[in-house]
Amino acid sequence: MIKIYTVSGYEEVGKNMTAVEYNGEVVIIDMGIRLDRVLIHEDVNIQQFPTKELQKLGAIPDDSMLRNKKVVAITFTHGHLDHIGAVGKLAVHYPDVPIYGTPYTIKLAKGEVKSEQYFEVKNPMYETDFGEIVQVSENLAVEFIRITHSIPQASMVIVHTPEGAVVHTGDFKFDNNNPLGEKPDYKRLKELGREGVKVLIPESTRVSEPTKTPSEAVAQMLLEDFFLYEGMEADGLIATTFASHIARLQELIRIANKMGRQAVLVGRSLAKYTGIAKQLGLIKMKGARAVRSPNAVKKVLKEVSQARENYLLVVTGHQGEPGAVLTRMANGDIYDIGKRDTVVFSAGTIPNPLNQAQRYVLETKLKMKGVRMIKDLHVSGHASREDHRYLIRMLNPENIVPAHGEFRMLTHYAELAEEEGYLIGRDVFVSRNGYTVEIR
Ligand SMILES: [Zn+2]
């Protein structure tokens, strides 16, 4: 019998953790953090907090249901913090158990482990290629399938069992024009559908959007449409987006080059994600530079403020996170931002009250200083309803356990599954954190 442990991420967007058990052996998928619970953002470490405290805050998964299980592998779907951010705290609960993921994901996870201050994580970590099938015990094997999302090398994780495949989608969208060249591996997905999928565990964050999520190429068009026309005449230009969104950053660098401006990426997290991407050949930094240390940041911002028309600043802080570069600029701490500047938000507002409040504060401060703002030059990295329907039809799974979402998102997914012939309680299961779904 297959059991799905819906450890965490089944009542919220964030702190994802799921486990698949077959015949007493367990494969863990993701160990994420929930950013809003500790007021943190891409620039801040959770490493200084003890595990118990973070679990009590609801910032990392409570994995007590797995503690006496025989875990044979830990896998990561992709490198976002709500999927890998708790590795430094939780991997030590499973000593010596190997960790697998794609190279970009594993390099980011190693970074998390390195900055962990309470524990020394000694689990071996392996970079896995797409298409490789790794035997993790006599009965179980794991496989990573290429998919598109808002970070490089995102994957679906497949746990192969003697009863059929368990497919965990991670976060995904079906992007057929991804500017980084990554494409969903439809061929392998269809093959799996023919071989037999026992359980599908899909993300649910945008399933209520009755559409297909547009390609990243659309976001690039939105940016070009502003920067390469009106932007050419602007004085100070400041763009803000997700530090891990390498495709978007690459486009901003390309646009800056086209405009004859230098792209300057400011902030520790931008330097971190682009640094690893550069190592792996996933981004070309030609014509751009990234600055991370507080002194370098101060120096470069002074330089930019004296000749704004020569630069395109790319900064952290699109959600108004305290301490992020844009927030500090809006406060007037590190840059004299004002009427001459335009701020382009290449990111949506993450829909939780904390983000909305912080973003409101940020925008109000910018407005008071006379800054022009251009919002929403962005498309989501998450599948909408019709992408999900396509996946269900491709895989034709026997059972579905919707994941990664608030209760209403999981039920929206269940409703979609019912449209596709499933029935709640029979073969589609809406679970909560800390429960087990037994697949018969
Ligand atoms: Zn993600």
Short mmCIF file of C-alpha atoms and ligand atoms in Angstrom, two decimals:
data_model
loop_
_atom_site.label_atom_id
_atom_site.label_comp_id
_atom_site.label_asym_id
_atom_site.label_seq_id
_atom_site.Cartn_x
_atom_site.Cartn_y
_atom_site.Cartn_z
CA MET A 1 0.00 0.00 0.00
CA ILE A 2 1.13 3.54 -0.79
CA LYS A 3 0.75 6.20 1.88
CA ILE A 4 1.04 9.92 1.22
CA TYR A 5 2.08 11.93 4.27
CA THR A 6 0.78 15.46 3.75
CA VAL A 7 3.23 16.87 6.24
CA SER A 8 3.04 20.57 5.44
CA GLY A 9 1.96 23.10 2.82
CA TYR A 10 -1.60 21.74 2.81
CA GLU A 11 -3.06 24.73 4.68
CA GLU A 12 -0.98 27.54 3.23
CA VAL A 13 1.18 28.74 0.39
CA GLY A 14 4.59 27.91 1.79
CA LYS A 15 6.61 25.44 3.93
CA ASN A 16 6.04 22.52 1.60
CA MET A 17 6.81 18.99 2.70
CA THR A 18 5.30 15.73 1.50
CA ALA A 19 6.39 12.10 1.89
CA VAL A 20 5.58 8.95 -0.04
CA GLU A 21 5.66 5.56 1.69
CA TYR A 22 5.66 2.15 0.11
CA ASN A 23 6.21 -1.02 2.10
CA GLY A 24 7.62 0.83 5.11
CA GLU A 25 10.09 2.91 3.10
CA VAL A 26 9.71 6.65 2.76
CA VAL A 27 10.83 9.27 0.22
CA ILE A 28 10.56 12.90 1.38
CA ILE A 29 9.73 15.60 -1.17
CA ASP A 30 10.73 19.20 -0.24
CA MET A 31 11.48 20.87 3.11
CA GLY A 32 10.33 24.46 2.79
CA ILE A 33 9.88 27.51 4.96
CA ARG A 34 6.95 29.87 5.20
CA LEU A 35 8.33 33.33 4.66
CA ASP A 36 5.61 35.52 6.14
CA ARG A 37 5.68 33.76 9.50
CA VAL A 38 9.05 35.17 10.50
CA LEU A 39 8.81 38.47 8.68
CA ILE A 40 11.64 37.41 6.50
CA HIS A 41 12.49 37.83 2.87
CA GLU A 42 15.16 36.80 0.42
CA ASP A 43 17.76 38.91 2.23
CA VAL A 44 17.35 37.46 5.72
CA ASN A 45 18.46 34.21 7.36
CA ILE A 46 16.31 31.92 9.44
CA GLN A 47 19.46 30.11 10.45
CA GLN A 48 19.66 31.96 13.74
CA PHE A 49 16.35 30.51 15.00
CA PRO A 50 16.08 27.12 16.74
CA THR A 51 13.95 24.41 15.08
CA LYS A 52 11.30 24.13 17.84
CA GLU A 53 10.69 27.86 17.80
CA LEU A 54 10.31 27.93 14.03
CA GLN A 55 7.90 24.98 14.13
CA LYS A 56 5.87 26.70 16.83
CA LEU A 57 5.73 29.83 14.69
CA GLY A 58 4.53 27.72 11.76
CA ALA A 59 7.54 28.85 9.76
CA ILE A 60 8.90 25.37 8.98
CA PRO A 61 7.15 21.99 8.69
CA ASP A 62 6.36 19.97 11.80
CA ASP A 63 7.82 16.66 10.62
CA SER A 64 7.16 14.68 13.82
CA MET A 65 4.95 12.21 11.92
CA LEU A 66 8.03 11.03 9.99
CA ARG A 67 10.54 10.89 12.80
CA ASN A 68 10.45 7.12 13.41
CA LYS A 69 9.97 6.14 9.76
CA LYS A 70 12.53 4.50 7.52
CA VAL A 71 13.38 7.40 5.20
CA VAL A 72 15.48 6.31 2.22
CA ALA A 73 15.77 9.56 0.24
CA ILE A 74 15.10 13.29 0.43
CA THR A 75 14.28 15.05 -2.85
CA PHE A 76 13.77 18.69 -3.83
CA THR A 77 11.53 19.77 -6.68
CA HIS A 78 13.19 23.20 -7.15
CA GLY A 79 15.24 25.83 -5.38
CA HIS A 80 12.63 28.25 -4.00
CA LEU A 81 12.83 28.73 -0.24
CA ASP A 82 9.30 27.46 0.35
CA HIS A 83 10.65 24.12 -0.95
CA ILE A 84 14.26 23.94 0.31
CA GLY A 85 14.50 26.61 3.03
CA ALA A 86 14.13 24.22 5.99
CA VAL A 87 16.84 21.78 4.88
CA GLY A 88 19.30 23.13 7.44
CA LYS A 89 16.85 22.49 10.28
CA LEU A 90 15.17 19.25 9.21
CA ALA A 91 17.71 17.14 7.28
CA VAL A 92 19.49 16.43 10.58
CA HIS A 93 16.39 14.47 11.64
CA TYR A 94 17.31 11.95 8.92
CA PRO A 95 21.04 11.42 9.36
CA ASP A 96 22.96 10.06 6.37
CA VAL A 97 19.85 9.94 4.16
CA PRO A 98 20.93 11.13 0.69
CA ILE A 99 19.46 14.31 -0.79
CA TYR A 100 18.72 14.58 -4.52
CA GLY A 101 17.80 17.42 -6.85
CA THR A 102 18.81 19.15 -10.07
CA PRO A 103 22.21 20.96 -10.00
CA TYR A 104 20.82 24.50 -9.49
CA THR A 105 18.54 23.27 -6.71
CA ILE A 106 21.26 21.32 -4.92
CA LYS A 107 23.72 24.22 -5.11
CA LEU A 108 21.12 26.49 -3.50
CA ALA A 109 20.33 23.84 -0.86
CA LYS A 110 24.04 23.56 -0.08
CA GLY A 111 24.06 27.31 0.47
CA GLU A 112 21.21 26.95 2.99
CA VAL A 113 23.05 24.14 4.76
CA LYS A 114 26.27 26.16 4.89
CA SER A 115 24.64 29.16 6.52
CA GLU A 116 22.81 27.03 9.11
CA GLN A 117 24.12 27.98 12.54
CA TYR A 118 22.60 25.39 14.89
CA PHE A 119 23.25 22.13 13.05
CA GLU A 120 25.84 20.57 10.85
CA VAL A 121 23.99 18.83 8.04
CA LYS A 122 26.06 15.87 6.92
CA ASN A 123 23.62 14.23 4.50
CA PRO A 124 25.26 13.49 1.16
CA MET A 125 23.81 15.74 -1.56
CA TYR A 126 23.68 14.63 -5.17
CA GLU A 127 23.05 16.63 -8.33
CA THR A 128 20.71 14.65 -10.53
CA ASP A 129 20.19 15.09 -14.25
CA PHE A 130 16.80 15.18 -15.90
CA GLY A 131 15.83 11.74 -17.12
CA GLU A 132 18.14 9.91 -14.73
CA ILE A 133 16.38 7.31 -12.59
CA VAL A 134 18.02 6.88 -9.19
CA GLN A 135 17.38 3.61 -7.34
CA VAL A 136 17.07 4.65 -3.67
CA SER A 137 16.10 1.24 -2.22
CA GLU A 138 15.22 -2.21 -3.51
CA ASN A 139 11.64 -1.12 -4.25
CA LEU A 140 11.88 2.60 -4.81
CA ALA A 141 13.46 4.84 -7.41
CA VAL A 142 13.24 8.60 -7.96
CA GLU A 143 13.29 10.57 -11.19
CA PHE A 144 13.33 14.29 -12.02
CA ILE A 145 11.31 15.49 -15.00
CA ARG A 146 12.01 18.85 -16.61
CA ILE A 147 9.27 21.41 -16.14
CA THR A 148 9.03 25.22 -16.39
CA HIS A 149 8.62 27.60 -13.43
CA SER A 150 10.10 30.93 -12.29
CA ILE A 151 13.48 29.48 -11.33
CA PRO A 152 15.91 27.42 -13.44
CA GLN A 153 15.89 23.62 -13.45
CA ALA A 154 12.53 23.16 -11.74
CA SER A 155 11.36 19.56 -11.84
CA MET A 156 8.53 17.21 -11.12
CA VAL A 157 9.66 14.48 -8.76
CA ILE A 158 8.56 10.95 -9.60
CA VAL A 159 8.69 8.19 -6.99
CA HIS A 160 8.59 4.88 -8.83
CA THR A 161 6.97 2.09 -6.77
CA PRO A 162 5.97 -1.46 -7.68
CA GLU A 163 2.34 -0.22 -7.64
CA GLY A 164 3.02 2.58 -10.12
CA ALA A 165 4.45 6.06 -10.21
CA VAL A 166 3.75 8.81 -7.70
CA VAL A 167 4.12 12.18 -9.45
CA HIS A 168 4.76 15.31 -7.37
CA THR A 169 4.57 18.34 -9.65
CA GLY A 170 6.47 20.80 -7.48
CA ASP A 171 5.65 24.29 -8.76
CA PHE A 172 5.16 24.45 -12.50
CA LYS A 173 3.60 26.01 -15.51
CA PHE A 174 3.56 24.84 -19.10
CA ASP A 175 5.74 27.41 -20.84
CA ASN A 176 6.36 26.58 -24.48
CA ASN A 177 8.32 29.77 -25.23
CA ASN A 178 10.56 29.99 -22.21
CA PRO A 179 13.36 32.45 -23.04
CA LEU A 180 15.92 30.37 -21.14
CA GLY A 181 15.13 27.56 -23.56
CA GLU A 182 13.74 25.22 -20.91
CA LYS A 183 10.73 23.23 -22.04
CA PRO A 184 8.39 20.89 -20.17
CA ASP A 185 9.22 17.27 -20.97
CA TYR A 186 5.80 16.39 -22.40
CA LYS A 187 7.16 13.23 -23.97
CA ARG A 188 8.18 11.72 -20.65
CA LEU A 189 4.97 12.86 -18.96
CA LYS A 190 2.87 11.17 -21.63
CA GLU A 191 4.99 8.06 -21.34
CA LEU A 192 4.33 7.98 -17.60
CA GLY A 193 0.63 8.39 -18.31
CA ARG A 194 0.75 5.28 -20.46
CA GLU A 195 2.84 3.29 -17.94
CA GLY A 196 0.38 4.11 -15.14
CA VAL A 197 0.39 6.88 -12.55
CA LYS A 198 -0.89 5.72 -9.18
CA VAL A 199 -0.98 9.13 -7.47
CA LEU A 200 -0.66 12.71 -8.70
CA ILE A 201 0.32 15.34 -6.10
CA PRO A 202 -0.14 18.71 -7.86
CA GLU A 203 0.49 22.24 -6.61
CA SER A 204 -2.75 24.25 -6.30
CA THR A 205 -1.84 27.92 -5.86
CA ARG A 206 -3.51 29.27 -9.02
CA VAL A 207 -5.98 26.56 -9.91
CA SER A 208 -8.89 28.97 -9.47
CA GLU A 209 -7.66 31.11 -12.41
CA PRO A 210 -9.82 29.91 -15.31
CA THR A 211 -7.14 30.22 -17.98
CA LYS A 212 -3.75 29.05 -19.16
CA THR A 213 -0.81 30.87 -17.56
CA PRO A 214 0.99 33.01 -20.17
CA SER A 215 4.58 32.26 -21.15
CA GLU A 216 7.53 34.09 -19.66
CA ALA A 217 7.96 35.50 -23.17
CA VAL A 218 4.89 37.67 -22.43
CA ALA A 219 6.58 39.19 -19.39
CA GLN A 220 9.60 39.95 -21.51
CA MET A 221 7.41 41.68 -24.07
CA LEU A 222 5.82 43.78 -21.31
CA LEU A 223 9.26 44.88 -20.12
CA GLU A 224 10.56 45.64 -23.61
CA ASP A 225 7.44 47.58 -24.42
CA PHE A 226 8.20 49.99 -21.63
CA PHE A 227 11.99 50.10 -21.40
CA LEU A 228 12.89 50.18 -25.09
CA TYR A 229 10.48 53.04 -25.84
CA GLU A 230 9.44 55.36 -23.01
CA GLY A 231 12.23 54.06 -20.80
CA MET A 232 14.82 55.33 -23.28
CA GLU A 233 13.89 58.89 -22.33
CA ALA A 234 13.73 58.30 -18.59
CA ASP A 235 16.30 59.45 -16.09
CA GLY A 236 16.61 57.08 -13.13
CA LEU A 237 15.33 53.54 -13.84
CA ILE A 238 14.89 51.02 -11.05
CA ALA A 239 13.47 47.56 -11.64
CA THR A 240 12.56 45.07 -8.94
CA THR A 241 11.81 41.37 -9.30
CA PHE A 242 12.38 38.00 -7.63
CA ALA A 243 16.09 37.40 -7.01
CA SER A 244 15.73 33.77 -8.08
CA HIS A 245 13.89 34.60 -11.33
CA ILE A 246 16.90 34.15 -13.58
CA ALA A 247 14.96 34.39 -16.87
CA ARG A 248 13.52 37.75 -15.84
CA LEU A 249 16.90 39.04 -14.68
CA GLN A 250 18.48 37.92 -17.92
CA GLU A 251 15.89 39.89 -19.84
CA LEU A 252 16.52 43.02 -17.74
CA ILE A 253 20.25 42.71 -18.42
CA ARG A 254 19.61 42.26 -22.13
CA ILE A 255 17.31 45.29 -22.18
CA ALA A 256 19.87 47.42 -20.32
CA ASN A 257 22.50 46.47 -22.90
CA LYS A 258 20.12 47.40 -25.70
CA MET A 259 19.47 50.75 -24.03
CA GLY A 260 23.17 51.44 -23.68
CA ARG A 261 22.87 51.39 -19.89
CA GLN A 262 24.68 49.25 -17.37
CA ALA A 263 22.52 46.86 -15.39
CA VAL A 264 23.53 46.92 -11.72
CA LEU A 265 22.07 44.18 -9.55
CA VAL A 266 22.02 45.36 -5.96
CA GLY A 267 21.54 43.15 -2.93
CA ARG A 268 22.85 39.95 -1.39
CA SER A 269 20.16 37.62 -2.68
CA LEU A 270 20.46 38.86 -6.27
CA ALA A 271 24.20 38.21 -6.10
CA LYS A 272 23.59 34.75 -4.61
CA TYR A 273 21.10 33.45 -7.19
CA THR A 274 22.83 34.96 -10.22
CA GLY A 275 26.23 33.80 -8.97
CA ILE A 276 25.18 30.15 -8.94
CA ALA A 277 23.31 30.56 -12.24
CA LYS A 278 26.48 31.95 -13.79
CA GLN A 279 28.53 29.00 -12.52
CA LEU A 280 26.13 26.67 -14.31
CA GLY A 281 26.01 28.75 -17.47
CA LEU A 282 22.35 29.66 -16.92
CA ILE A 283 22.79 33.45 -17.14
CA LYS A 284 25.03 35.77 -19.11
CA MET A 285 26.15 38.71 -17.00
CA LYS A 286 27.91 40.51 -19.87
CA GLY A 287 27.50 44.25 -19.49
CA ALA A 288 26.09 43.88 -15.97
CA ARG A 289 27.45 43.68 -12.47
CA ALA A 290 26.15 42.46 -9.14
CA VAL A 291 27.10 44.06 -5.83
CA ARG A 292 26.44 42.43 -2.48
CA SER A 293 28.47 43.83 0.43
CA PRO A 294 26.93 46.83 2.25
CA ASN A 295 29.95 48.99 1.43
CA ALA A 296 29.89 48.11 -2.26
CA VAL A 297 26.14 48.80 -2.34
CA LYS A 298 26.60 52.24 -0.80
CA LYS A 299 29.41 53.06 -3.20
CA VAL A 300 27.59 51.93 -6.33
CA LEU A 301 24.38 53.75 -5.40
CA LYS A 302 26.33 56.95 -4.93
CA GLU A 303 27.90 56.45 -8.34
CA VAL A 304 24.52 55.77 -9.96
CA SER A 305 22.83 58.75 -8.32
CA GLN A 306 25.32 61.06 -10.01
CA ALA A 307 24.61 59.77 -13.54
CA ARG A 308 21.24 58.00 -13.40
CA GLU A 309 20.72 57.99 -17.16
CA ASN A 310 23.65 55.55 -17.53
CA TYR A 311 22.21 52.75 -15.41
CA LEU A 312 19.36 50.34 -14.92
CA LEU A 313 19.24 49.42 -11.25
CA VAL A 314 17.82 46.00 -10.40
CA VAL A 315 17.01 45.71 -6.72
CA THR A 316 15.34 43.47 -4.13
CA GLY A 317 12.24 44.55 -2.25
CA HIS A 318 9.27 44.18 -4.63
CA GLN A 319 7.11 43.02 -1.73
CA GLY A 320 8.17 45.94 0.47
CA GLU A 321 10.21 43.63 2.70
CA PRO A 322 11.85 45.53 5.55
CA GLY A 323 15.59 45.74 5.03
CA ALA A 324 15.44 45.09 1.29
CA VAL A 325 17.19 47.54 -1.02
CA LEU A 326 14.08 49.19 -2.48
CA THR A 327 12.58 49.66 1.00
CA ARG A 328 15.77 51.35 2.15
CA MET A 329 15.80 53.50 -0.98
CA ALA A 330 12.19 54.54 -0.29
CA ASN A 331 13.21 55.47 3.24
CA GLY A 332 15.89 57.71 1.76
CA ASP A 333 18.56 55.73 3.64
CA ILE A 334 20.87 54.75 0.83
CA TYR A 335 19.72 56.65 -2.25
CA ASP A 336 18.10 59.97 -2.94
CA ILE A 337 15.05 58.59 -4.73
CA GLY A 338 12.56 61.07 -6.13
CA LYS A 339 10.83 62.69 -9.09
CA ARG A 340 13.58 61.77 -11.55
CA ASP A 341 13.15 58.05 -10.86
CA THR A 342 10.81 55.41 -12.23
CA VAL A 343 10.33 52.13 -10.36
CA VAL A 344 9.19 49.13 -12.41
CA PHE A 345 7.63 46.27 -10.46
CA SER A 346 8.28 43.08 -12.42
CA ALA A 347 6.45 41.03 -9.81
CA GLY A 348 2.92 40.68 -8.52
CA THR A 349 2.02 41.17 -4.87
CA ILE A 350 2.11 37.83 -3.07
CA PRO A 351 -1.48 37.59 -1.83
CA ASN A 352 -1.14 37.47 1.91
CA PRO A 353 -2.03 40.32 4.26
CA LEU A 354 1.53 40.89 5.43
CA ASN A 355 2.88 41.32 1.90
CA GLN A 356 -0.04 43.51 0.94
CA ALA A 357 0.52 45.75 3.95
CA GLN A 358 4.27 46.03 3.40
CA ARG A 359 3.78 46.71 -0.29
CA TYR A 360 1.23 49.41 0.57
CA VAL A 361 3.72 51.11 2.89
CA LEU A 362 6.42 50.96 0.22
CA GLU A 363 4.22 52.38 -2.53
CA THR A 364 2.96 55.17 -0.30
CA LYS A 365 6.50 56.20 0.60
CA LEU A 366 7.53 56.16 -3.08
CA LYS A 367 4.46 58.17 -4.05
CA MET A 368 5.18 60.76 -1.35
CA LYS A 369 8.62 61.25 -2.85
CA GLY A 370 7.13 61.76 -6.31
CA VAL A 371 8.51 58.51 -7.78
CA ARG A 372 6.71 57.19 -10.85
CA MET A 373 5.68 53.55 -10.52
CA ILE A 374 4.89 51.03 -13.22
CA LYS A 375 3.34 47.92 -11.74
CA ASP A 376 2.62 44.36 -12.80
CA LEU A 377 5.04 43.92 -15.71
CA HIS A 378 4.91 40.28 -14.74
CA VAL A 379 3.42 36.87 -15.43
CA SER A 380 3.05 34.08 -12.89
CA GLY A 381 5.22 30.98 -12.71
CA HIS A 382 2.32 28.83 -11.57
CA ALA A 383 -0.10 26.71 -13.58
CA SER A 384 -3.68 27.94 -13.97
CA ARG A 385 -6.78 25.78 -14.18
CA GLU A 386 -6.43 24.76 -17.83
CA ASP A 387 -2.76 23.83 -17.40
CA HIS A 388 -3.83 21.57 -14.54
CA ARG A 389 -6.57 20.03 -16.66
CA TYR A 390 -4.03 19.30 -19.39
CA LEU A 391 -1.74 17.59 -16.87
CA ILE A 392 -4.56 15.43 -15.52
CA ARG A 393 -5.43 14.35 -19.08
CA MET A 394 -1.80 13.63 -19.90
CA LEU A 395 -1.11 11.54 -16.80
CA ASN A 396 -4.53 10.04 -16.23
CA PRO A 397 -3.67 9.34 -12.58
CA GLU A 398 -5.64 6.82 -10.49
CA ASN A 399 -5.65 9.16 -7.47
CA ILE A 400 -5.02 12.84 -6.81
CA VAL A 401 -3.86 14.57 -3.61
CA PRO A 402 -3.77 18.35 -4.21
CA ALA A 403 -0.84 20.09 -2.46
CA HIS A 404 0.73 23.51 -1.92
CA GLY A 405 -2.21 25.73 -1.14
CA GLU A 406 -4.69 27.07 1.32
CA PHE A 407 -7.73 24.91 1.98
CA ARG A 408 -9.80 26.78 -0.64
CA MET A 409 -7.11 26.20 -3.28
CA LEU A 410 -7.02 22.47 -2.55
CA THR A 411 -10.82 22.31 -2.83
CA HIS A 412 -10.71 24.28 -6.08
CA TYR A 413 -8.36 21.63 -7.39
CA ALA A 414 -10.70 18.90 -6.17
CA GLU A 415 -13.54 20.60 -8.01
CA LEU A 416 -11.49 20.58 -11.22
CA ALA A 417 -10.73 16.89 -10.65
CA GLU A 418 -14.45 16.21 -10.30
CA GLU A 419 -14.99 17.89 -13.68
CA GLU A 420 -12.47 15.38 -15.02
CA GLY A 421 -14.39 12.40 -13.59
CA TYR A 422 -12.88 12.02 -10.14
CA LEU A 423 -14.84 12.04 -6.89
CA ILE A 424 -13.84 13.60 -3.56
CA GLY A 425 -13.14 10.87 -1.02
CA ARG A 426 -12.97 8.14 -3.67
CA ASP A 427 -9.96 9.13 -5.74
CA VAL A 428 -9.29 12.78 -4.99
CA PHE A 429 -8.32 13.59 -1.40
CA VAL A 430 -8.20 17.00 0.23
CA SER A 431 -5.84 16.66 3.18
CA ARG A 432 -4.46 18.90 5.92
CA ASN A 433 -1.03 19.34 7.47
CA GLY A 434 0.05 16.33 9.49
CA TYR A 435 -2.40 13.80 8.01
CA THR A 436 -1.92 10.63 6.00
CA VAL A 437 -3.75 9.62 2.82
CA GLU A 438 -3.80 5.85 2.33
CA ILE A 439 -4.05 4.82 -1.31
CA ARG A 440 -5.78 1.47 -1.82
ZN ZN B 1 8.37 27.82 -6.63
#
